[in-house]
XYZ file of C-alpha atoms in Angstrom:
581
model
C 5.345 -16.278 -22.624
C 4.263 -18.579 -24.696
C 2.459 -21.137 -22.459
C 0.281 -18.468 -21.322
C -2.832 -17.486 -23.838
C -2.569 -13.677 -23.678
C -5.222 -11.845 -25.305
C -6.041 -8.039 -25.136
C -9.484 -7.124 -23.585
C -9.793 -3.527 -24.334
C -12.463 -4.050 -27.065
C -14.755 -5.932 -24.668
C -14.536 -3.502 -21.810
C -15.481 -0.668 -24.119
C -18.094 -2.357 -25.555
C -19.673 -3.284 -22.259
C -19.219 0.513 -20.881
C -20.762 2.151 -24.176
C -23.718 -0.144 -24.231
C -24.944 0.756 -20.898
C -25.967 4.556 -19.565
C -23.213 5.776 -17.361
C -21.500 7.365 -20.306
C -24.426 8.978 -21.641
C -25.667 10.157 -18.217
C -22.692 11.462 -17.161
C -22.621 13.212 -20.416
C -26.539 14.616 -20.346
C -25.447 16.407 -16.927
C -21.859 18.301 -18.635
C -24.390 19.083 -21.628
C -26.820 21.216 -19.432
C -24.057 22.485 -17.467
C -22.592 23.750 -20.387
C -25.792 25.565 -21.404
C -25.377 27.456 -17.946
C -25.818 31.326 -18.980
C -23.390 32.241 -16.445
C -20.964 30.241 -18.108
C -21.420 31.649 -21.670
C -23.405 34.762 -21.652
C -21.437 37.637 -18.902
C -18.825 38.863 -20.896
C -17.278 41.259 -18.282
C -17.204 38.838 -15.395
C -17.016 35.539 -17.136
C -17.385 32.611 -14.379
C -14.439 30.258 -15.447
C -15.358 26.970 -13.729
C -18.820 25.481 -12.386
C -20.353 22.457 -11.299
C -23.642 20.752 -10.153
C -25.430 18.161 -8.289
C -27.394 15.794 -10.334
C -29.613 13.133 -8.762
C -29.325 9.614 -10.344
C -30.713 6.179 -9.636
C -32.842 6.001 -5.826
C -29.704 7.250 -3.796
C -26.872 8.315 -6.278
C -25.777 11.027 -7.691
C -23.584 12.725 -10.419
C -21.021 15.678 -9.947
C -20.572 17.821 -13.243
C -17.653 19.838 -13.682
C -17.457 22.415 -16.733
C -15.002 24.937 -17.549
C -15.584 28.468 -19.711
C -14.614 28.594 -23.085
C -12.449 31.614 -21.946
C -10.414 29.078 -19.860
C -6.931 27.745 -22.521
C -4.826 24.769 -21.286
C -1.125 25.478 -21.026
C 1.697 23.225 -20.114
C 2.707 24.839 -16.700
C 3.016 23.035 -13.654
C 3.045 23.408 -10.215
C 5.014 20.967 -7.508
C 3.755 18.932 -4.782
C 6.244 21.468 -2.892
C 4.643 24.437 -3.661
C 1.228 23.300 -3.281
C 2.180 22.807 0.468
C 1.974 26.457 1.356
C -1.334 27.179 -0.770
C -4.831 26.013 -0.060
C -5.223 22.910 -2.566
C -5.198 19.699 0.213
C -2.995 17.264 -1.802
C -0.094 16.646 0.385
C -1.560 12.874 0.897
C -0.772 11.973 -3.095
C 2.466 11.875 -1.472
C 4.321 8.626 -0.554
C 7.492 7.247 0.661
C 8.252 5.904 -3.226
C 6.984 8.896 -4.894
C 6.781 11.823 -2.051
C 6.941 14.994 -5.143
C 4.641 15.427 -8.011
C 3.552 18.264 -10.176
C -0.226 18.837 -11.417
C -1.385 21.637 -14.640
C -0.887 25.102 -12.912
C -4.789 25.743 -14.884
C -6.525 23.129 -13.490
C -5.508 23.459 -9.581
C -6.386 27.531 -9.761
C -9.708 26.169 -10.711
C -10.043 23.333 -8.098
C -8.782 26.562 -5.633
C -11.609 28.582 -6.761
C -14.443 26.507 -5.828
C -12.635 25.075 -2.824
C -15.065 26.396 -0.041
C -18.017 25.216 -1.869
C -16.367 22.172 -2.373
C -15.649 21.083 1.040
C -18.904 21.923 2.260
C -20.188 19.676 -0.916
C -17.761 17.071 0.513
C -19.409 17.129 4.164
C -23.062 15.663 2.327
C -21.416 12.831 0.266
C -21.347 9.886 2.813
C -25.104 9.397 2.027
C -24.910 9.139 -1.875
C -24.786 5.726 -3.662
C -23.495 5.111 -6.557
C -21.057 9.030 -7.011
C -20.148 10.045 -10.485
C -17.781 12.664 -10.980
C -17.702 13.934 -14.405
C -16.188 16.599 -16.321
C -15.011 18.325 -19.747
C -12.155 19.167 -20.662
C -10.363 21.738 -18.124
C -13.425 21.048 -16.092
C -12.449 17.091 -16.528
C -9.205 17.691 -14.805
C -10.952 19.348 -11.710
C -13.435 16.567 -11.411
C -10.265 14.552 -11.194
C -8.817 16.198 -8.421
C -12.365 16.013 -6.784
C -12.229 12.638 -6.997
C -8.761 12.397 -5.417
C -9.579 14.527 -2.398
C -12.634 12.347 -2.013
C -10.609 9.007 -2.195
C -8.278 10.281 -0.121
C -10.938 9.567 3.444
C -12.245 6.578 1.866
C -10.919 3.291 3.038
C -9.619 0.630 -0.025
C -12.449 -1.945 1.700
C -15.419 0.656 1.371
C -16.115 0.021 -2.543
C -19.735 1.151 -2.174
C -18.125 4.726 -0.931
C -15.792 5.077 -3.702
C -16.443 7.642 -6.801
C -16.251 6.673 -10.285
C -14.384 9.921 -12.052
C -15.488 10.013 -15.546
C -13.912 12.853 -17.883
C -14.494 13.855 -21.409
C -11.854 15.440 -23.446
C -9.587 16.058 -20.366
C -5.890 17.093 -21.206
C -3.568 15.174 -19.072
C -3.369 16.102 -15.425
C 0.076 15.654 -13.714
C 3.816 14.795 -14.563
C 4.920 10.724 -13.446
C 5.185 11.612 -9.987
C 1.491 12.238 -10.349
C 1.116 8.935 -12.485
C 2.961 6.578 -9.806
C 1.417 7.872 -6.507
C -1.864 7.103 -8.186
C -0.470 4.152 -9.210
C 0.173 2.657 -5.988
C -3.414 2.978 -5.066
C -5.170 0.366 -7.489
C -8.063 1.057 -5.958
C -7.810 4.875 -7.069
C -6.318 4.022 -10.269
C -9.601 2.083 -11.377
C -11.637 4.873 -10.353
C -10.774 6.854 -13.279
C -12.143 6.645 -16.883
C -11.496 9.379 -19.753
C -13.118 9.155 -22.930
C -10.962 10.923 -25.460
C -11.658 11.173 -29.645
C -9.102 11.167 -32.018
C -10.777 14.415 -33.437
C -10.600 16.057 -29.995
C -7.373 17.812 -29.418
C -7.889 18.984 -26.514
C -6.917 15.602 -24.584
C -3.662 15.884 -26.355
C -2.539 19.351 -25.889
C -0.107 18.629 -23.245
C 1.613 15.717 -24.802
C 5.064 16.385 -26.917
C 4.706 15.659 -30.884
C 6.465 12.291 -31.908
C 9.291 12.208 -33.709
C 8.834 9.325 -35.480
C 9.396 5.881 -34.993
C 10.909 3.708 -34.037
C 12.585 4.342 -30.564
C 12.130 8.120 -30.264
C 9.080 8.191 -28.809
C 10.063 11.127 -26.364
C 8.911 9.981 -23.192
C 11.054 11.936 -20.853
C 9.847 14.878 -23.027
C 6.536 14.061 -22.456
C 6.224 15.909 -19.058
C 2.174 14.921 -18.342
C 1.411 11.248 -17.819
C -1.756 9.577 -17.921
C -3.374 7.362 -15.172
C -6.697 5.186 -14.996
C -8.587 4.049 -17.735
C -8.867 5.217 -21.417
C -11.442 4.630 -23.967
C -10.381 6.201 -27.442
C -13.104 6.906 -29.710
C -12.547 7.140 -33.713
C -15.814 7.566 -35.790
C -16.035 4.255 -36.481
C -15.209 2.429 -33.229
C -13.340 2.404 -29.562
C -11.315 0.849 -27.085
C -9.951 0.586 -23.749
C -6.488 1.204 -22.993
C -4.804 0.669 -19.699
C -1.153 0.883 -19.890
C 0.127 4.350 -19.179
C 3.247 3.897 -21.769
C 0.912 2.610 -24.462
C -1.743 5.373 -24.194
C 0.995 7.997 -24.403
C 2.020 6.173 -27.201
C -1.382 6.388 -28.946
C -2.342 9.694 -27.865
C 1.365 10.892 -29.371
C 0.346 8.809 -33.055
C -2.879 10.743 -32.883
C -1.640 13.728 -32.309
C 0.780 13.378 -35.161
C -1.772 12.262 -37.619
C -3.773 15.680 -36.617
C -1.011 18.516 -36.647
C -3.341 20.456 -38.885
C -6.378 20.372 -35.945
C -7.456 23.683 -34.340
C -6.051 23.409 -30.715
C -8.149 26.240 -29.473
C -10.871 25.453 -27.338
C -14.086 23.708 -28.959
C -16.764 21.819 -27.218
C -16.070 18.403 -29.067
C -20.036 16.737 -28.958
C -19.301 13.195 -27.022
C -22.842 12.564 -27.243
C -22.743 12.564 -30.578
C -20.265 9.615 -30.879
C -21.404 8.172 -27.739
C -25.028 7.791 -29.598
C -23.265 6.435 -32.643
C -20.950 4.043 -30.663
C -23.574 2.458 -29.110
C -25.914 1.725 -31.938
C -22.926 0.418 -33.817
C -22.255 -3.662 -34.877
C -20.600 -4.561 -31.598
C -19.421 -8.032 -33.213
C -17.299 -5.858 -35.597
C -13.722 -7.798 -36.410
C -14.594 -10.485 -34.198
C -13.307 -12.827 -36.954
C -9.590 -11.968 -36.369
C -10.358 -13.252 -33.291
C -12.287 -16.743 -34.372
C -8.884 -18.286 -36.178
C -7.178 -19.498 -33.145
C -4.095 -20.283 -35.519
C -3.002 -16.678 -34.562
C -1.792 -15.037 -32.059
C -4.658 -13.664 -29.963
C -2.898 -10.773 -28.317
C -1.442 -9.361 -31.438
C -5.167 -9.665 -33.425
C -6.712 -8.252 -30.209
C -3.972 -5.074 -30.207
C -4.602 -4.899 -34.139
C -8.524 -4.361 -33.435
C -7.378 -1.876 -30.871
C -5.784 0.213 -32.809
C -8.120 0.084 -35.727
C -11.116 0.642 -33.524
C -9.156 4.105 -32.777
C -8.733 4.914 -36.292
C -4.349 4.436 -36.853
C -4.546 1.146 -37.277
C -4.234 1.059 -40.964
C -1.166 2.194 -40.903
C 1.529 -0.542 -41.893
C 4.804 1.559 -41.504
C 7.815 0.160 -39.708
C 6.771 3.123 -36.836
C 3.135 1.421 -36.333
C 5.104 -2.146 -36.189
C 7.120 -1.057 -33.649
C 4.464 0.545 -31.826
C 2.444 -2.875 -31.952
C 5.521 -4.840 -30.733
C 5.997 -2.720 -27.814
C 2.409 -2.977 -26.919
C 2.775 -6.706 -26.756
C 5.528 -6.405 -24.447
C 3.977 -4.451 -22.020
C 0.953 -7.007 -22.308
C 3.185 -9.514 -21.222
C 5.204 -7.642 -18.733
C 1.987 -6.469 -16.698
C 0.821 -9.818 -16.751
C 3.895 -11.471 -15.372
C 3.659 -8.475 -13.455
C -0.025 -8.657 -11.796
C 0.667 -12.685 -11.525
C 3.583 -11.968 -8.983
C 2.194 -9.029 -7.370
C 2.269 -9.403 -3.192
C -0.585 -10.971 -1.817
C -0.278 -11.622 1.936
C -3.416 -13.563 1.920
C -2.158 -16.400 -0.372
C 0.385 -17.586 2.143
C -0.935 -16.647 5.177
C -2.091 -20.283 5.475
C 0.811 -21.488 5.314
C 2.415 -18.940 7.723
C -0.235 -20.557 10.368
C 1.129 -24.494 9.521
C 4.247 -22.860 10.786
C 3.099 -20.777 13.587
C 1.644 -24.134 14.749
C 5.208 -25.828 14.742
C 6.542 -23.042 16.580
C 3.582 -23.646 19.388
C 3.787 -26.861 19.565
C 7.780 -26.520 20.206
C 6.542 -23.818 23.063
C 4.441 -26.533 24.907
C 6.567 -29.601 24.349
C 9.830 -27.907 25.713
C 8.360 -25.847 28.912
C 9.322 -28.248 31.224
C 12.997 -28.165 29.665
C 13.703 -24.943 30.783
C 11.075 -23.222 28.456
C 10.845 -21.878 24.917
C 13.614 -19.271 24.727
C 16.487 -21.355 26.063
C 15.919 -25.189 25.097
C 15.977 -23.587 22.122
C 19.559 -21.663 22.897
C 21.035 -24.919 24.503
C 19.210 -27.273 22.012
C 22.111 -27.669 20.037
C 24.520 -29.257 22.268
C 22.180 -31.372 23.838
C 20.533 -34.871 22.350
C 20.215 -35.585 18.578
C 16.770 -35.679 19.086
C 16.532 -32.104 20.402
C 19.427 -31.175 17.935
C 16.458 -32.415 14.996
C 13.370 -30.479 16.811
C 15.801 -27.130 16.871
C 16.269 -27.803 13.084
C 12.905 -28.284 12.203
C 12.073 -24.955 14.018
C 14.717 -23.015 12.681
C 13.455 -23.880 9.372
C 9.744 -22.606 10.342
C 11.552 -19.240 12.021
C 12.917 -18.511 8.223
C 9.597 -19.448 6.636
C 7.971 -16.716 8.799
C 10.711 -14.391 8.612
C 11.046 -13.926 5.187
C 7.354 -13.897 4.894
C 6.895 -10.769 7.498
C 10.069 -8.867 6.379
C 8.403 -8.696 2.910
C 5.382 -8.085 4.193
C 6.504 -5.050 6.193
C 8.500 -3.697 2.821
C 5.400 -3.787 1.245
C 3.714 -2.002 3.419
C 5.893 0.716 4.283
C 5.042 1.690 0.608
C 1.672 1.900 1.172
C 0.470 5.768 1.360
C -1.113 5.753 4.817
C -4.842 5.235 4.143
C -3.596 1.708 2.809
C -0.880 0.965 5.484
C -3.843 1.639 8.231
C -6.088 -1.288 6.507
C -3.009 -3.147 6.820
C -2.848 -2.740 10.386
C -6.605 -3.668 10.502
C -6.367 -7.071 9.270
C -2.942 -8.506 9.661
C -1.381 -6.598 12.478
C -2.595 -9.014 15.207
C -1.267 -11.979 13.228
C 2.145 -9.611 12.876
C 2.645 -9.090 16.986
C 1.407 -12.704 17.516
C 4.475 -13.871 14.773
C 6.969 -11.071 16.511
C 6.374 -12.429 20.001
C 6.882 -15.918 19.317
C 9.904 -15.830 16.757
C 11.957 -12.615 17.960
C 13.447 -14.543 20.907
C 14.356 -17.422 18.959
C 16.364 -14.316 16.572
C 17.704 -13.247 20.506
C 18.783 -16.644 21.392
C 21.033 -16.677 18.181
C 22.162 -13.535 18.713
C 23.846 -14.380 22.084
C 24.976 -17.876 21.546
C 26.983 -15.790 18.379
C 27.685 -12.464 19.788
C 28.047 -13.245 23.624
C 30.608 -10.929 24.491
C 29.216 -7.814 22.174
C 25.210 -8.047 24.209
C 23.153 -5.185 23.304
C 20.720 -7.156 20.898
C 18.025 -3.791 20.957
C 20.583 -1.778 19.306
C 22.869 -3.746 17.668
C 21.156 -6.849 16.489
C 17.069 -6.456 15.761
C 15.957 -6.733 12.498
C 14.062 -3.344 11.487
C 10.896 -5.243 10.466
C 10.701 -6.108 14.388
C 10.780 -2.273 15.427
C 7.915 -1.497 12.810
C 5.640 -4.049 14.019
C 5.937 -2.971 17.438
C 5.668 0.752 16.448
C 2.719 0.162 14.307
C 1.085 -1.784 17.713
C 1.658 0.995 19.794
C 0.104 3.472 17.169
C -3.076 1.539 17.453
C -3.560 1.093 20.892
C -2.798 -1.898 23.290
C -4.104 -4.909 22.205
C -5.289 -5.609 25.891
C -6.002 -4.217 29.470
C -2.851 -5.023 31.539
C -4.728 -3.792 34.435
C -7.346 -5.776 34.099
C -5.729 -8.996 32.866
C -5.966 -11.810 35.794
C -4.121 -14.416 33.898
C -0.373 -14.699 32.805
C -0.192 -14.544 28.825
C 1.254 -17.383 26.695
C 3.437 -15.204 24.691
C 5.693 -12.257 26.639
C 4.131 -9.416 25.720
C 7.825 -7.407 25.081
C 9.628 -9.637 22.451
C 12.827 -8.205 23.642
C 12.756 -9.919 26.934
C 15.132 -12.251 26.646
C 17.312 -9.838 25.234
C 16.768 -7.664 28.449
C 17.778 -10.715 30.481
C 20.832 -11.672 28.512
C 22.152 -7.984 29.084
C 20.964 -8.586 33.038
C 23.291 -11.581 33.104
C 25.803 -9.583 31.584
C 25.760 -6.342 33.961
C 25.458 -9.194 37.098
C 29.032 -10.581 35.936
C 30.014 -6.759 35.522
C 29.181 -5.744 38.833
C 30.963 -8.668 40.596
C 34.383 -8.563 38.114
C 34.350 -4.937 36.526
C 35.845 -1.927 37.598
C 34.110 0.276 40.146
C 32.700 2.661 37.777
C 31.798 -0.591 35.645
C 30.175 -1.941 38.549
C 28.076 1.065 39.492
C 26.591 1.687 36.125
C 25.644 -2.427 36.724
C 24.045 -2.111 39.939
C 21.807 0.977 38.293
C 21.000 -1.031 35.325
C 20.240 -4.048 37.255
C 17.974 -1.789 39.760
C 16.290 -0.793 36.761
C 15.324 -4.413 35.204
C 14.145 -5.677 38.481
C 11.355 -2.459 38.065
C 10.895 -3.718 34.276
C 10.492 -7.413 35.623
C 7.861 -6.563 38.222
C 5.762 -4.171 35.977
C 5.419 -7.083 33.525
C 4.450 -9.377 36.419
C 2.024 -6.736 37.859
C -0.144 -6.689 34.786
C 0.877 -10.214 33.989
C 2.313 -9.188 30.514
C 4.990 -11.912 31.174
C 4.638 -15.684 30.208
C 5.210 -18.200 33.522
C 7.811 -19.936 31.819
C 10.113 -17.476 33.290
C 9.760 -19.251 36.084
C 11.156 -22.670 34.976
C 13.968 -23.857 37.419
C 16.449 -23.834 34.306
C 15.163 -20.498 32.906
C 17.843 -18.127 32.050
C 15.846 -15.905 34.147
C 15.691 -18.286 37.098
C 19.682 -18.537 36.685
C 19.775 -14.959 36.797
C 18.149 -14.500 39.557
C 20.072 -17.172 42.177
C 23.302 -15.380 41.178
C 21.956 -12.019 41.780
C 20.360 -12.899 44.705
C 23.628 -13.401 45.928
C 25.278 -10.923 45.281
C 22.349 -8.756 47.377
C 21.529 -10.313 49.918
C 22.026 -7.464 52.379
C 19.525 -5.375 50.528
C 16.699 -8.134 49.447
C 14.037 -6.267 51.602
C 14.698 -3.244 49.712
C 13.781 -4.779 46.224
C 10.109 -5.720 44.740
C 11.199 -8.371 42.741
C 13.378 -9.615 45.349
C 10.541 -10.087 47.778
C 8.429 -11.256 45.707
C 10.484 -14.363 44.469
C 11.497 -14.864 48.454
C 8.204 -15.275 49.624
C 7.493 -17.615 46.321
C 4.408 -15.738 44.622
C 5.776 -16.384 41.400
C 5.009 -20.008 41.952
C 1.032 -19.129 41.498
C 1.793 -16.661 38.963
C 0.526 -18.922 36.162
């Protein structure tokens, strides 16, 4: 790593968030709420959980959730599983990588409580811009699951719709299940921020005391795991924090250096610091920082940790701690550096779409596409050369859609749908063109086996078709007065091949063998016509040295009796397909 300047940005971030009034706002509202006399003063029917509309800005608003002081945080859970048959709507946390997680038993009985008035609060959102959802403590860890069920309709391109979930003193809300389905979403991930004081214990009621250093930091213990954004607070100073692993970390150090805390419930005054935060030196340490003869991402994880009050500490455990913190700077840097982005190659996925259609047009007259591309090989060393040029192209855009696919099959659904938005026209365009270059190999290899469909397409094929046919056709066949350029089915060559193959049946096989043929052959004459009927099917079919053309003298043939009795038979008699184009 070391040709890369790392440096640790935590300090910066806080200080830009403290300095201007969401906090503070967001912290005014859960003030007033918790004034609420229903909340405090009716002893026999305490309400445990409420919340209110704020107006903020021209259009915006801000959510605030409380909870009663009657309401203690224990460590039970629930499961995704279990929350299935109940009324909480989470089932879409789950995805294919993470399909189970488990939330704080406490904080989804509250969600549950207020979830009529909830859904008709969700029904008058659309309007408000910028949403804050904010919370204390238990009532923290409702606004977050708010905030989830609102992200949940809200597409990853609609930033101006999204909520901003801020939470103040919130213990932890799920297990890593939880963590990594939240995870997957960036775009929900860096909707939530928790502001959490090393002299509130609340935040770190759930988490496992350490112990000690180094290497038995009990993660696996540690059943909750934190997600989004953290900004510790110490008297003196604060920081942002990122990296689930490393807030654990620090929340578990300041949990140990405050066994002696009261754990009961307090109301822990964040306006207080907030106030004090703000009005403090914000160039504080920023000489660690001017000596560039050190290294930048260790003095930026020392301020860190001294701007949340442990990082005085100069024990073998803290050094440990501070190494492993630079390693996970590293690793999500390497880490966000190779993360999939279609976009960045797409360009050059075009350069070799463009080989591919200039191969198309150049070799139509040759018997088209699909088989001067078959018989290319055996033919002139300057067709031999073309075929390897395009064979390197067909990998190219292989490789690039069979990763693409992967990726997106992880996707949770809202995600996989934008997908389909924005690349899946460029994904049928690539499946049409280079699947029956994939069929052509497949026969000239496994000529005698046939059945390509079943046998021989790649998987990333079948998902790119499914996910066209689950949005819709991407045109009106019946409608459509001109032939398209590329075959609409990219398994029609393979359909061909295995027509070829049931014509040689019927004429050689056994009489069962040649029955089944005749049926089969019946049937693709139907498929043939149906694709000519809506013209779904490119003309080059019709090139005089088409495999389909060769098909169709020998099975002409072998029918004559019976041509009148055929669609496709009269119309290639009476030569229609010669205007098809």
């Amino acid at each position: 790593m070391s040709q890369f300047s790392l440096f640790s940005s935590g300090q910066e971030l806080a200080n830009l968030v403290v300095s201007s009034d969401l906090l503070h706002h967001s912290w005014v509202t859960i003030a007033d709420l918790l004034s609420h006399t229903y909340l405090n003063n009716n002893p026999t029917n305490p309400v445990p959980v409420l919340f209110k509309v704020y107006p903020c800005h021209s259009n915006g608003a801000i959510i605030a959730f409380v909870s009663s002081p009657t309401c203690t945080v224990h460590k039970e859970m629930v499961s995704s599983e279990d929350l299935k048959g109940s009324q909480a709507p989470f089932d879409f946390i789950s995805t294919k990588l993470n399909p189970h997680f488990s939330v704080n038993t406490a904080a989804i009985t509250l969600f549950a409580s207020l979830l009529n008035e909830l859904s008709a609060l969700k029904e008058q959102l659309d309007d408000f811009s910028p949403l804050i959802i904010t919370g204390h403590s238990l009532g923290g860890s409702v606004a977050s699951l708010f905030s989830l069920w609102l992200l949940d309709n809200i597409s990853p391109k609609d930033k101006n719709k999204r909520p901003t979930c801020i939470t103040f003193g919130s213990p932890l809300l799920g297990d890593s299940g939880l963590r990594q389905a939240i995870s997957e979403r960036p775009s929900w991930n860096s909707s939530f921020f928790h502001v959490v004081s090393n002299q509130d214990p609340i935040p770190r009621v759930l988490i496992s005391p350490t112990n000690g250093f180094p290497g038995s930091i009990p993660h696996k213990t540690c059943i909750y795991e934190p997600f989004g954004t953290f900004l510790m607070c110490s008297e003196s100073d604060c920081s942002c924090f990122e990296e689930p692993e490393s807030v654990l970390d620090l929340m578990m150090v300041m949990n140990s250096n405050s066994q002696n805390q009261d754990t009961s419930f307090l109301i822990f005054d964040y306006g207080q610091i907030l106030e004090h935060l703000k009005h403090r030196l914000i160039c504080k340490g920023t000489s660690q920082l001017s000596d560039f003869r050190v290294n930048q991402l260790q003095a930026g994880i020392n301020l860190q940790l001294e701007a949340i009050g442990i990082g005085g500490q100069h024990t073998s455990n803290m050094s440990f701690l501070r190494n492993k913190m630079e390693k996970r700077v590293e690793a999500s840097f390497i880490k966000k550096r190779n993360v999939f982005d279609p976009g960045k190659k797409l360009n050059k996925m075009k350069e070799a779409m463009a080989w591919l259609e200039w191969y198309k047009k150049v070799t139509l007259n040759e018997g088209g596409y699909y088989d001067s591309f078959k018989f290319s090989g055996s033919r002139s060393r300057d067709e031999v050369k073309s075929r390897q040029e395009i064979v390197k192209h067909h990998r190219t855009l292989t490789k690039y859609w069979k990763t693409m696919v992967a990726e997106v099959e992880k996707m949770p659904q809202t995600e996989e749908a934008t997908f389909r938005t924005r690349w899946l026209y460029a994904g049928t365009n690539y499946r049409r063109m280079v699947e029956p270059l994939d069929i052509a190999e497949y026969y000239m290899k496994f000529e005698n086996r046939g059945d390509y469909v079943n046998l021989g397409r790649s998987p990333h094929y079948k998902q790119l078709e499914k996910w066209m046919i689950e949005d819709g056709p991407s045109g009106s066949g019946n409608n459509r007065r001109k032939a398209v350029s590329l075959t609409e089915d990219s398994c029609f060559w393979a359909y061909v091949e295995e027509a070829i193959i049931s014509s040689k049946r019927m004429r050689e096989g056994s009489s069962e063998e040649k029955e089944i043929s005749r049926r089969d052959l019946v049937n693709f004459t139907e498929y043939v016509m149906s694709l000519i009927r809506s013209f779904s099917v490119s003309s080059e079919i019709f090139q005089p040295q088409s495999s389909f053309m060769k098909w169709w003298q020998e099975y002409r043939q072998d029918i004559l009796s019976s041509l009148n009795n055929l669609p496709l038979a009269l119309y290639m008699e009476t030569e229609e397909y010669q205007s098809y184009a």
